Each structure stands twice: as structure tokens, then as C-alpha cells.
Amino acid sequence: MTVTHDFNTILSRFSLSASQLTMGGLTMSQIENIVGDNAFYAYDKHIIAQTIEQLKQQLPNQIKLHYAIKANPYLPLLHFIAPLVDGLDVASQGELMKAIQTTTPNHNISFAGPGKRDPELLSAITSGVIINVESPTELLRIEKLALTQHNIAQVALRVNPAFELKASGMKMTGGAKPFGIDSEKITKLIDYIDNSAMEFRGLHIFSGSQNLNPEALIEAHNKTFELANELLSQRIKQSKISINIGGGFGIPYFPGESELNISGICDNLNLLLNQYKKLCQNNEIVMELGRYLVASSGVYVSKVIDIKESRGTKYIVTNGGLHHHLSNSGNFGQVIRKNYPVAVANQLENTPTETVNIVGPLCTPLDIIAHKVKLPSIVIGDHIVVFQSGAYGATASPQQFLGHPKVNEILL
Ligand SMILES: *Cc1c(COP(=O)(O)O)cnc(C)c1O
């Protein structure tokens, strides 16, 4: 049996009209007319809203949901999503600027990331955004800056636990890591903050990304609650804080992967909220997700410019490629390149008849859109759609490379 993508689930979120993919009632060639003659990303509002709605129905009410905007910081999308979630997480001053201009109150915005420069810290202190502190020296710099400004810095400590999130696409904790402060150093620092002019606002325990294994996430949640409870048990001052338990929910990208079933994860979260009742009633529990909220809402669409044969292999050359969609090309943290789900947008119901390689216009063999995919017979002018492209797309790609036009984006 050949391992394939789960196209039924993917397509069930979208509308079809006469074998054509549509979004907001428009075909891909109509969207191209609107945005201009270039490859584009289109994001579907209804899919985003539905994804968040379904997640909230299953998550315990007590858990607050934050959106990590680095997954997709496209402004119209950010302004659409901000009122649907409880907070935003940013990772730079640029993202902070975007976040504070949404409907989200600044005290529900948190700023994580190693190596924050003084101007970035100043921006966070002045705007009242919570700073997830990544090292003891960063904490001292924040304290000093806040004093010069006669301002109270809102700080949370990002913890690097001794455990790691198993089966994760990207591990961010366990052992030596550039992220967070080793858990054994945390209680002393909480004490330091509580005795300073800074306000202690919480703990941030983010253990990894792109995880499709419920058991691994459940195990990480168990350890996260246990660790948070332990770290806070000695605390003398009892102001309400927020405990960010991370996210890590993954999205199926490759053949054989299926949607993450979150029902067991949510049942376990309910158990944990009960088991650590005192901790959870006195404080706020936050989960932060990026890709899970937006990835399935987005498609990347490029147009076929040329078709050629080379020694028995058929190449479909389009006006889009790795400069717009690095992760689809396999060059954004993948060890072995696999295809994202790909289709011909204007021939969705036509029978696949030939195996082709789809490439972009860059002069590098890395510029792959899809390798050896079976598709209907393609002609010049057809539109190639890459699904699951709503996260880590335009802003996670080297758009200057080779000087082609920037990708277009639209929220529909
Ligand atoms: C990147 C990041 C996220 C989002 O990760 P996803 O895999 O997109 O959900 C959340 N929190 C922090 C601290 C991050 O760095």
C-alpha cells in the first residue's frame, strides 16, 4: 500500500466549484486577478475561526489560549485572530509592535526569545507587555532599565526543564539549551523578583513544537504541572501569576501523518487541573499555539510557467518556490524531504495520470515544490496549490534570494 496524504480531511475544510478549489467564493485564478500576477498565499477566515472554535470546545474552560504570532504575522490575519484568542505571544520588537495594535490588552501579550536587546526590553517595559526572561543576566538588565524609566517591569521566567518533549519536530527543552533558565535556578530568581521593584507574572514552560503524538504531549503536560507546582510551592508572596504550559500541537504535513487527536490530551488536562487544584485556581493556566491555529487555513498557490522533459522526467516549472515557501521545499528543519499535500487547483476532481516534479524558478536543485507526485495532466497556466501552508510561510522564507518578486498574501 502506498502511503498518501489525507486529502479527504484537507479538502473537507474548503469549498469546491466545478472541480476548482475556491476560497471566499473565488477560484485561484480569480484570487490571482485580485492580488496580482505572482504566486500567493491565501488564508481562509472561516477555517481559522472553526479551528479555534473546535479547540475551545474541547479544551478545559479554565485554560487560556494564546496565539504565537511568529507562525503567521500577516496583519489582516493577526487582527482577525486576536479577538478569537485570550492573548498573543511575540518574539521580537517588530512582533510586539504588531501585537499591541490589535484588540489584545498589553497585559495579555508576552515576549519570549533569547538575546533580547535593550531597546526591545525597553519597548516591552514601557508598553507593559510581560517579558519571558531567558537568563539571569537578562533579568538584571530589565531591572536596571525599568529603574531608569521609573517603571515596573512585568516579568515571567522561561524555564528550561530537565525533561524534553518526546517525538517533537523541534525540541526546545531538556539538557543544555539556549532557551529559558535551567529549572534548578528558578526558585532563587522568583525570590529575587518578589523582593525587587519588578512584578513577577509567571512561568513559561515551552517544551517543543510540531508534535503529533498525544502520549508525548500528555507526558510533557504531566511533568510541566508537576514542575510548576514544585517551583511555586516555596513562594512566599502569593500574587496571581500565569503559568504558560506551552503548546506544541502539530499539523499533518506528510504522507501517512494524521490529525492530532486532542481529546485524550484535554481529558488529561482536566485531570491535572483537578490534581493541582490550588495551583490552578489561584493562577491562570495558558496554552500557546502557533501553527495549530493557522496552518490548515492557508494555501500557497503558484502558476505553471513552463513544462519540460529531461531524460524521462517531466518538470513542471512555476512562478513560486523555496524563496516563498522554504518549509515546503524541505529546507526548514527537515532531515529527509517529503512532499506537502499538493494538487492542481483547477483540476481537483480530474484523475491523476502522470508523475511529475514541480519546481520553482530558482537556479538551485533545492527549489522543489513537489517531488514525484501523481497529478492530472498539467498545462501551462494551471495553478498548483500547496495545502497546510498557513504557518511558517512567507516570513519564514528567504524572499530576497535571487531577487524575484515578493509573494502576495490575502485573507479571505
Ligand atoms: C515558536 C513558538 C511557539 C509556536 O510554536 P508552534 O509550533 O507554531 O505552535 C510557541 N511558543 C514559543 C515560545 C515559540 O518560540
Coordinates of C-alpha atoms and ligand atoms in Angstrom, one line a residue:
M1 CA 0.0 0.0 0.0
T2 CA 1.3 3.4 -0.9
V3 CA 1.3 6.0 1.9
T4 CA -0.7 9.1 0.9
H5 CA -1.8 12.4 2.2
D6 CA -5.2 12.6 3.9
F7 CA -6.8 14.7 1.1
N8 CA -10.3 14.0 2.3
T9 CA -9.8 15.8 5.6
I10 CA -7.8 18.6 4.0
L11 CA -10.4 19.3 1.2
S12 CA -13.3 19.0 3.6
R13 CA -12.4 22.3 5.0
F14 CA -12.6 24.1 1.6
S15 CA -15.3 24.7 -1.0
L16 CA -15.1 23.3 -4.5
S17 CA -16.8 24.6 -7.6
A18 CA -16.8 22.6 -10.8
S19 CA -13.5 20.8 -9.9
Q20 CA -11.9 24.1 -8.8
L21 CA -10.7 25.0 -5.3
T22 CA -12.4 28.1 -4.1
M23 CA -11.8 30.4 -1.1
G24 CA -14.2 33.2 -0.2
G25 CA -16.2 32.2 -3.2
L26 CA -13.2 32.8 -5.6
T27 CA -11.2 30.4 -7.7
M28 CA -7.4 30.6 -7.5
S29 CA -7.2 32.3 -10.9
Q30 CA -9.7 34.9 -9.7
I31 CA -7.7 35.5 -6.5
E32 CA -4.6 35.9 -8.7
N33 CA -6.5 38.6 -10.6
I34 CA -7.1 40.4 -7.4
V35 CA -3.7 40.1 -5.7
G36 CA -1.6 40.5 -8.9
D37 CA 0.3 38.2 -11.3
N38 CA 2.5 36.4 -8.9
A39 CA 2.5 33.4 -6.5
F40 CA 0.4 34.0 -3.4
Y41 CA -0.7 32.7 0.0
A42 CA -4.4 32.8 0.7
Y43 CA -5.8 32.3 4.2
D44 CA -9.4 31.3 5.0
K45 CA -11.0 33.2 7.9
H46 CA -13.7 30.6 8.3
I47 CA -11.2 27.8 8.7
I48 CA -9.2 29.8 11.3
A49 CA -12.4 30.6 13.3
Q50 CA -13.6 26.9 13.0
T51 CA -10.2 25.5 14.2
I52 CA -10.2 27.8 17.2
E53 CA -13.9 27.1 18.0
Q54 CA -13.4 23.3 17.8
L55 CA -10.3 23.6 20.0
K56 CA -12.0 25.7 22.6
Q57 CA -14.9 23.3 22.8
Q58 CA -12.5 20.6 23.8
L59 CA -10.0 22.5 26.0
P60 CA -11.0 22.9 29.6
N61 CA -12.6 26.4 30.0
Q62 CA -10.0 27.3 32.6
I63 CA -7.2 27.2 30.1
K64 CA -6.5 30.4 28.3
L65 CA -5.4 30.2 24.6
H66 CA -2.6 32.4 23.2
Y67 CA -1.5 32.7 19.6
A68 CA 2.2 32.7 18.9
I69 CA 2.3 35.2 16.1
K70 CA 5.6 34.1 14.5
A71 CA 3.6 31.3 12.9
N72 CA 1.9 33.8 10.8
P73 CA 2.2 37.6 11.5
Y74 CA 0.3 38.7 8.3
L75 CA -1.5 41.8 9.7
P76 CA -5.1 41.2 8.5
L77 CA -4.8 37.6 9.8
L78 CA -3.4 38.9 13.1
H79 CA -6.3 41.4 13.5
F80 CA -8.8 38.7 12.7
I81 CA -7.4 36.1 15.2
A82 CA -6.6 38.5 18.1
P83 CA -10.3 38.8 19.3
L84 CA -10.7 35.0 19.0
V85 CA -7.9 34.2 21.5
D86 CA -7.1 35.3 25.0
G87 CA -3.6 36.6 24.3
L88 CA -0.7 36.9 21.9
D89 CA 2.9 35.7 22.2
V90 CA 5.7 37.7 20.4
A91 CA 9.3 37.0 19.8
S92 CA 10.7 40.4 18.7
Q93 CA 10.1 44.1 19.0
G94 CA 8.6 44.0 15.5
E95 CA 6.1 41.4 16.5
L96 CA 5.4 43.4 19.7
M97 CA 4.6 46.5 17.7
K98 CA 2.1 44.4 15.7
A99 CA 0.6 42.8 18.7
I100 CA 0.0 45.9 20.8
Q101 CA -2.0 47.4 17.9
T102 CA -4.6 44.6 18.0
T103 CA -7.6 44.4 20.3
T104 CA -5.5 42.3 22.8
P105 CA -4.7 44.2 26.0
N106 CA -0.9 44.6 26.6
H107 CA -1.0 42.6 29.8
N108 CA -2.1 39.6 27.8
I109 CA 0.9 39.8 25.5
S110 CA 4.1 38.0 26.3
F111 CA 7.5 38.4 24.8
A112 CA 9.9 35.4 24.7
G113 CA 13.1 34.8 22.9
P114 CA 16.8 34.7 23.8
G115 CA 19.1 37.7 23.3
K116 CA 16.6 40.5 23.7
R117 CA 18.4 43.8 23.2
D118 CA 17.9 46.8 25.5
P119 CA 15.6 48.7 23.1
E120 CA 13.4 45.6 22.8
L121 CA 13.3 45.3 26.6
L122 CA 12.5 49.0 26.9
S123 CA 9.7 48.7 24.4
A124 CA 8.2 45.8 26.4
I125 CA 8.7 47.5 29.8
T126 CA 7.1 50.8 28.6
S127 CA 4.1 49.0 26.9
G128 CA 3.5 46.8 30.0
V129 CA 3.9 43.6 28.0
I130 CA 5.1 40.5 30.0
I131 CA 8.7 39.7 29.4
N132 CA 9.5 36.0 29.4
V133 CA 13.0 36.2 30.8
E134 CA 15.5 33.9 29.2
S135 CA 18.6 34.3 31.5
P136 CA 19.6 35.7 34.9
T137 CA 21.6 38.5 33.2
E138 CA 18.6 39.4 31.1
L139 CA 16.6 39.8 34.3
L140 CA 19.2 42.2 35.7
R141 CA 19.2 44.3 32.6
I142 CA 15.4 44.5 32.8
E143 CA 15.6 45.6 36.4
K144 CA 18.1 48.3 35.6
L145 CA 16.2 49.6 32.6
A146 CA 12.9 49.7 34.5
L147 CA 14.5 51.7 37.3
T148 CA 15.8 54.3 34.9
Q149 CA 12.3 54.6 33.5
H150 CA 10.6 54.7 36.9
N151 CA 8.5 51.8 35.5
I152 CA 7.6 48.4 36.9
A153 CA 8.7 45.6 34.6
Q154 CA 6.3 42.7 34.2
V155 CA 8.4 39.6 34.2
A156 CA 7.9 35.9 33.8
L157 CA 10.6 33.3 33.9
R158 CA 11.0 31.0 31.0
V159 CA 12.0 27.6 32.4
N160 CA 14.3 25.0 30.8
P161 CA 13.1 21.8 32.5
A162 CA 15.3 18.8 32.8
F163 CA 12.8 16.8 30.7
E164 CA 12.2 17.0 27.0
L165 CA 9.1 16.7 24.8
K166 CA 9.4 13.3 23.1
A167 CA 8.6 12.8 19.4
S168 CA 8.7 16.5 18.7
G169 CA 9.6 18.2 15.4
M170 CA 11.6 20.7 17.3
K171 CA 12.8 20.1 20.9
M172 CA 13.3 23.3 22.9
T173 CA 14.0 21.9 26.4
G174 CA 16.0 19.3 28.3
G175 CA 19.7 19.3 28.8
A176 CA 21.7 22.4 27.7
K177 CA 19.5 24.8 25.6
P178 CA 19.7 28.4 24.6
F179 CA 16.1 28.8 25.6
G180 CA 15.0 29.6 29.1
I181 CA 16.6 29.3 32.5
D182 CA 17.5 25.8 34.0
S183 CA 14.8 24.8 36.3
E184 CA 17.1 24.4 39.3
K185 CA 17.9 28.1 39.2
I186 CA 14.2 29.3 39.1
T187 CA 13.1 29.5 42.8
K188 CA 16.0 31.8 43.7
L189 CA 15.1 34.1 40.8
I190 CA 11.4 34.2 41.8
D191 CA 12.5 35.2 45.2
Y192 CA 14.8 37.9 43.8
I193 CA 11.9 39.3 41.6
D194 CA 9.5 39.3 44.5
N195 CA 11.9 41.3 46.5
S196 CA 12.6 43.8 43.7
A197 CA 10.6 46.6 42.0
M198 CA 9.7 44.2 39.3
E199 CA 6.4 42.3 39.2
F200 CA 6.5 38.5 39.0
R201 CA 3.9 37.5 36.4
G202 CA 4.5 33.8 35.8
L203 CA 6.4 30.8 34.5
H204 CA 6.7 29.8 30.9
I205 CA 7.5 26.2 30.2
F206 CA 7.5 25.6 26.4
S207 CA 8.9 22.3 25.5
G208 CA 8.6 21.8 21.8
S209 CA 6.9 22.2 18.5
Q210 CA 5.1 20.2 15.8
N211 CA 4.1 17.2 17.9
L212 CA 1.5 14.7 16.5
N213 CA 1.9 12.2 19.4
P214 CA -0.8 12.6 22.1
E215 CA 1.1 10.4 24.6
A216 CA 4.2 12.6 24.3
L217 CA 2.2 15.7 24.9
I218 CA 0.3 14.2 27.8
E219 CA 3.6 13.2 29.4
A220 CA 5.0 16.7 28.9
H221 CA 1.9 18.2 30.5
N222 CA 2.1 15.9 33.5
K223 CA 5.7 16.9 34.0
T224 CA 5.0 20.6 33.4
F225 CA 2.3 20.8 36.0
E226 CA 4.4 18.9 38.5
L227 CA 7.4 21.2 37.9
A228 CA 5.3 24.4 38.1
N229 CA 3.8 23.2 41.4
E230 CA 7.2 22.4 42.8
L231 CA 8.8 25.7 41.7
L232 CA 5.9 27.8 43.2
S233 CA 5.4 25.8 46.4
Q234 CA 8.2 27.7 48.3
R235 CA 6.9 31.1 47.1
I236 CA 6.1 33.4 50.0
K237 CA 4.4 36.3 48.1
Q238 CA 1.1 35.0 46.7
S239 CA 0.1 37.3 43.9
K240 CA -1.8 35.7 41.0
I241 CA 0.5 34.7 38.2
S242 CA 0.2 32.9 34.8
I243 CA 1.6 29.5 34.1
N244 CA 2.2 29.1 30.4
I245 CA 2.4 25.3 29.7
G246 CA 3.5 25.7 26.1
G247 CA 1.8 24.3 23.1
G248 CA 3.5 22.0 20.6
F249 CA 0.3 20.7 18.9
G250 CA 1.3 19.6 15.4
I251 CA -0.2 19.6 12.0
P252 CA -0.1 16.6 9.5
Y253 CA 2.1 17.7 6.6
F254 CA 3.4 14.5 5.1
P255 CA 2.1 11.2 3.7
G256 CA 1.0 8.9 6.5
E257 CA 0.5 11.6 9.1
S258 CA -2.9 12.2 10.5
E259 CA -4.6 14.9 12.5
L260 CA -3.6 15.2 16.2
N261 CA -6.4 13.7 18.3
I262 CA -6.7 16.1 21.2
S263 CA -9.5 14.5 23.2
G264 CA -7.1 12.5 25.4
I265 CA -4.9 15.5 25.9
C266 CA -7.9 17.6 27.0
D267 CA -9.1 14.8 29.3
N268 CA -5.7 14.7 30.9
L269 CA -5.6 18.5 31.3
N270 CA -8.9 18.3 33.2
L271 CA -7.4 15.7 35.5
L272 CA -4.3 17.9 36.0
L273 CA -6.5 21.0 36.8
N274 CA -8.1 18.8 39.5
Q275 CA -4.9 17.3 40.8
Y276 CA -3.3 20.7 41.1
K277 CA -6.4 22.5 42.2
K278 CA -4.8 25.1 44.4
L279 CA -2.2 25.9 41.9
C280 CA -4.7 26.3 39.1
Q281 CA -7.4 28.2 41.0
N282 CA -5.0 30.8 42.3
N283 CA -3.3 31.3 39.0
E284 CA -4.0 31.4 35.3
I285 CA -3.1 28.5 33.0
V286 CA -2.1 29.4 29.5
M287 CA -1.5 27.3 26.4
E288 CA 0.3 29.0 23.4
L289 CA -0.1 27.7 19.9
G290 CA 1.1 28.9 16.5
R291 CA 0.8 26.6 13.6
Y292 CA -2.1 24.5 15.0
L293 CA -4.4 27.6 14.8
V294 CA -3.5 28.7 11.3
A295 CA -1.6 26.1 9.2
S296 CA -4.7 24.4 7.8
S297 CA -6.3 27.7 6.8
G298 CA -3.6 28.6 4.3
V299 CA -2.7 27.6 0.8
Y300 CA 0.3 28.5 -1.3
V301 CA -0.6 28.9 -5.0
S302 CA 1.8 29.2 -7.9
K303 CA 1.2 29.3 -11.7
V304 CA 2.7 26.9 -14.2
I305 CA 5.1 28.9 -16.5
D306 CA 6.8 26.1 -18.4
I307 CA 6.7 22.3 -18.8
K308 CA 9.7 20.3 -19.9
E309 CA 11.1 16.8 -20.2
S310 CA 14.5 15.8 -19.1
R311 CA 15.6 12.2 -19.8
G312 CA 12.3 10.7 -18.9
T313 CA 11.3 13.1 -16.1
K314 CA 8.7 15.7 -16.5
Y315 CA 9.3 19.0 -14.9
I316 CA 6.5 21.5 -14.1
V317 CA 8.1 24.9 -13.6
T318 CA 6.1 27.5 -11.7
N319 CA 6.4 31.1 -10.6
G320 CA 6.8 30.1 -7.0
G321 CA 9.3 28.2 -4.9
L322 CA 11.5 28.0 -1.9
H323 CA 12.0 31.8 -1.8
H324 CA 8.3 32.0 -0.8
H325 CA 7.8 28.7 0.9
L326 CA 11.0 27.4 2.4
S327 CA 9.4 24.7 4.6
N328 CA 7.6 23.1 1.7
S329 CA 10.9 22.9 -0.2
G330 CA 12.2 20.7 2.7
N331 CA 14.9 23.2 3.9
F332 CA 13.4 24.4 7.1
G333 CA 14.5 21.8 9.7
Q334 CA 13.6 18.6 7.8
V335 CA 16.1 15.8 7.8
I336 CA 14.5 13.9 4.9
R337 CA 12.5 15.9 2.3
K338 CA 8.8 14.8 2.0
N339 CA 6.0 16.4 0.0
Y340 CA 3.4 18.6 1.5
P341 CA -0.1 17.9 0.1
V342 CA -0.2 19.3 -3.4
A343 CA -2.9 19.5 -6.0
V344 CA -3.8 21.2 -9.3
A345 CA -6.2 23.9 -8.1
N346 CA -8.3 23.9 -11.3
Q347 CA -8.3 20.1 -11.7
L348 CA -9.2 18.9 -8.3
E349 CA -11.6 16.1 -9.5
N350 CA -9.6 15.0 -12.5
T351 CA -7.9 11.7 -12.3
P352 CA -4.1 11.7 -11.7
T353 CA -2.4 10.4 -14.8
E354 CA 1.2 11.3 -14.6
T355 CA 4.1 11.5 -12.2
V356 CA 5.9 14.9 -12.3
N357 CA 8.4 17.0 -10.5
I358 CA 7.2 20.5 -9.6
V359 CA 9.9 23.1 -9.3
G360 CA 10.4 26.8 -8.9
P361 CA 12.3 29.4 -10.9
L362 CA 15.5 29.5 -8.7
C363 CA 18.8 28.3 -10.0
T364 CA 19.3 25.7 -7.3
P365 CA 18.3 22.0 -7.1
L366 CA 16.8 22.8 -3.7
D367 CA 13.9 24.7 -5.3
I368 CA 11.4 21.9 -5.1
I369 CA 7.6 22.3 -4.7
A370 CA 6.8 18.6 -5.1
H371 CA 8.9 15.6 -5.9
K372 CA 7.4 12.7 -8.0
V373 CA 3.8 13.5 -7.4
K374 CA 1.0 11.9 -9.4
L375 CA -1.3 14.6 -10.8
P376 CA -3.8 15.1 -13.6
S377 CA -2.3 16.2 -16.9
I378 CA -1.0 19.8 -16.3
V379 CA -0.9 22.6 -18.9
I380 CA 0.8 26.0 -18.8
G381 CA -1.3 28.4 -16.8
D382 CA -2.7 25.8 -14.4
H383 CA -2.4 26.7 -10.7
I384 CA -0.5 24.4 -8.3
V385 CA -1.8 24.5 -4.7
V386 CA 0.2 23.5 -1.6
F387 CA -2.1 22.9 1.3
Q388 CA -1.2 23.2 5.1
S389 CA 0.7 26.4 4.3
G390 CA -0.9 28.9 6.7
A391 CA 2.1 28.8 9.1
Y392 CA 5.8 29.4 8.7
G393 CA 5.4 30.5 5.1
A394 CA 6.1 34.0 3.8
T395 CA 8.0 35.3 6.8
A396 CA 9.9 32.1 7.3
S397 CA 11.3 32.1 3.7
P398 CA 14.3 33.9 2.1
Q399 CA 12.3 36.1 -0.2
Q400 CA 15.3 38.2 -1.3
F401 CA 17.1 35.2 -2.6
L402 CA 17.6 35.7 -6.4
G403 CA 15.6 38.9 -6.4
H404 CA 12.2 37.6 -7.6
P405 CA 9.0 39.5 -6.6
K406 CA 7.8 39.1 -3.0
V407 CA 4.9 36.7 -2.6
N408 CA 1.4 38.1 -2.3
E409 CA -0.9 37.4 0.6
I410 CA -4.6 37.7 1.2
L411 CA -7.1 36.8 3.9
L412 CA -10.5 35.8 2.6
Ligands
LIG1 C1 7.5 29.2 18.1 C2 7.0 29.2 19.4 C3 5.6 28.9 19.6 C4 4.7 28.4 18.4 O1 5.1 27.1 18.0 P1 4.1 26.3 17.1 O2 4.8 25.0 16.7 O3 3.9 27.2 15.9 O4 2.8 26.1 17.8 C5 5.1 29.0 20.8 N1 5.8 29.4 21.8 C6 7.1 29.8 21.7 C7 7.9 30.2 22.9 C8 7.7 29.7 20.5 O5 9.0 30.0 20.3

